[in-house]
Coordinates of C-alpha atoms and ligand atoms in Angstrom, one line a residue:
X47 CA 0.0 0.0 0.0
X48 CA 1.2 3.4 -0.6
X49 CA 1.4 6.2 2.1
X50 CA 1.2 9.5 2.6
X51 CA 4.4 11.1 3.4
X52 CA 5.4 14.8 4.0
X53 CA 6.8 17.3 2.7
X54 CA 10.6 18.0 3.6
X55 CA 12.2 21.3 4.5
X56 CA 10.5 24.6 5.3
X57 CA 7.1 26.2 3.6
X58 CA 9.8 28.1 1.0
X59 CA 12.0 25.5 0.5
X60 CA 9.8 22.2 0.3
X61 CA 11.3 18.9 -0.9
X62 CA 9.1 16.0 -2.2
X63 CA 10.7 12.5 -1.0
X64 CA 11.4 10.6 -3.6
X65 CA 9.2 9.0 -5.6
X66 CA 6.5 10.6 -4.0
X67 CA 3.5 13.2 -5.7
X68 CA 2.8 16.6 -4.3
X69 CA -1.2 16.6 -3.2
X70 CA -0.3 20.6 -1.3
X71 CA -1.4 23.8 -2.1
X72 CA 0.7 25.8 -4.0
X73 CA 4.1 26.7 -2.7
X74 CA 7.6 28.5 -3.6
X75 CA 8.6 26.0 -6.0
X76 CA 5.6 23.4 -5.7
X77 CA 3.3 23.6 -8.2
X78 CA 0.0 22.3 -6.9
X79 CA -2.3 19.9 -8.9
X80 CA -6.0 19.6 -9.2
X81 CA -5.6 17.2 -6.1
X82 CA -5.0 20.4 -3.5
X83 CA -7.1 20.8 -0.5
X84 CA -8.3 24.6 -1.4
X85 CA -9.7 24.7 2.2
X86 CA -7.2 25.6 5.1
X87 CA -8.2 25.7 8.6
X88 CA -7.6 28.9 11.8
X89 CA -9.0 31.6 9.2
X90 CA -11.4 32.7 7.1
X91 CA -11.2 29.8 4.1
X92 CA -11.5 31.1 0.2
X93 CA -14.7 28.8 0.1
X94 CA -16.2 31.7 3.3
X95 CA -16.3 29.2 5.7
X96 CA -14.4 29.4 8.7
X97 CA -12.5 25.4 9.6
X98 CA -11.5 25.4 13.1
X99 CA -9.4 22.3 12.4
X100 CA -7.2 20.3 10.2
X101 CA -10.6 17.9 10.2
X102 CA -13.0 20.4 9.1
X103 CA -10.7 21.4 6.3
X104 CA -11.0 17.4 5.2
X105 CA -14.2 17.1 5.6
X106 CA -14.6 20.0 3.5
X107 CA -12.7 18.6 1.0
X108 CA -14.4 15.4 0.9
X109 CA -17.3 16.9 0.3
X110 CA -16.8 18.7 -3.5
X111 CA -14.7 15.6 -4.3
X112 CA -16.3 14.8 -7.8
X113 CA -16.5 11.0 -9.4
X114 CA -14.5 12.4 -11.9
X115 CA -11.9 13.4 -9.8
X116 CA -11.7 10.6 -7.9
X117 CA -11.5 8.6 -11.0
X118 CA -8.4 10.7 -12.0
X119 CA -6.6 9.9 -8.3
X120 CA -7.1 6.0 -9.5
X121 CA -5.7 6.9 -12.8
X122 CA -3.0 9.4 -11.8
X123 CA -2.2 8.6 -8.1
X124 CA -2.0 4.5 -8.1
X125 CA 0.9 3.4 -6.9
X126 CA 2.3 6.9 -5.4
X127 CA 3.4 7.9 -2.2
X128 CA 1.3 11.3 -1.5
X129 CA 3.4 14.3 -0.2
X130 CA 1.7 17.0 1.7
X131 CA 2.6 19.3 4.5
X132 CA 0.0 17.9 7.1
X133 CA 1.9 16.0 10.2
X134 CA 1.7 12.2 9.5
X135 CA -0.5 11.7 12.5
X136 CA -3.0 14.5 11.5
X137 CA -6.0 14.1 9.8
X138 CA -4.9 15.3 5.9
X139 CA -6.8 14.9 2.7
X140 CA -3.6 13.0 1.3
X141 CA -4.7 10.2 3.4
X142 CA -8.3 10.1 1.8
X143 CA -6.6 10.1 -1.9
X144 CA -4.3 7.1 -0.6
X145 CA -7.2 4.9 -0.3
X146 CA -9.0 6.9 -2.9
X147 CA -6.2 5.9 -5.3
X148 CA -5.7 2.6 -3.9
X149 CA -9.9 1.7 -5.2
X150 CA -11.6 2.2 -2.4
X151 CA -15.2 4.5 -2.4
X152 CA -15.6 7.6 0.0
X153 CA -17.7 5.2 2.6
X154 CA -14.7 2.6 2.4
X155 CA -12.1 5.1 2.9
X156 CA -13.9 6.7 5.6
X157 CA -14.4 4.0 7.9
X158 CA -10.8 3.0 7.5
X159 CA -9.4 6.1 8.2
X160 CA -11.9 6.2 11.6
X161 CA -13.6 9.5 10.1
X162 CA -17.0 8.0 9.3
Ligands
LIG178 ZN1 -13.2 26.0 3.0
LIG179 ZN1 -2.3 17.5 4.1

């Protein structure tokens, strides 16, 4: 099974481990891809909704994931590691497109990951 791993070095310097794809928001040298969590947690989010945690900002997430898109994480994300910035221990949307990727649906991947 693939992980999720994290991202290395400092929010200006990032370094994806090898072998792994970037799922993060854009960053000084990180270009994001249409896998990004657009929702951030602590302030006001882009989407006007205000996520007091890491969780909410997931759960956000999950909730405009598209079938398309979670077709393209199967396509496109099979057989990665995921890199984002979220600790490993957190709750991070990398670890929904993991299973995502890995086949499961949204009900599957939930109630592995405990968040159902
Ligand atoms: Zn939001
Ligand atoms: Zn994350």
């Amino acid at each position: 099974m693939n992980r999720r791993v994290r991202v290395e070095g400092d929010l200006y310097h990032g370094q994806i481990p090898d072998g792994a794809v970037y799922v993060g928001r854009p960053a000084p040298g990180l270009r994001a891809g249409p896998f990004a969590n657009r929702h951030r947690f602590g302030k006001v989010c882009r989407c006007g909704a205000t996520h007091r945690d890491r969780a909410e900002a997931v759960a956000a997430y999950a909730a405009e994931l598209t079938p398309e898109l979670v077709a393209r994480a199967r396509e496109e994300l099979a057989g990665f590691d995921l890199a984002c910035w979220c600790p490993l221990d957190g709750p991070c949307h990398g670890d929904l497109l993991v299973l995502l990727a890995a086949g499961d649906d949204l009900d599957t991947a939930f109630t592995r990951l405990g968040w159902s």
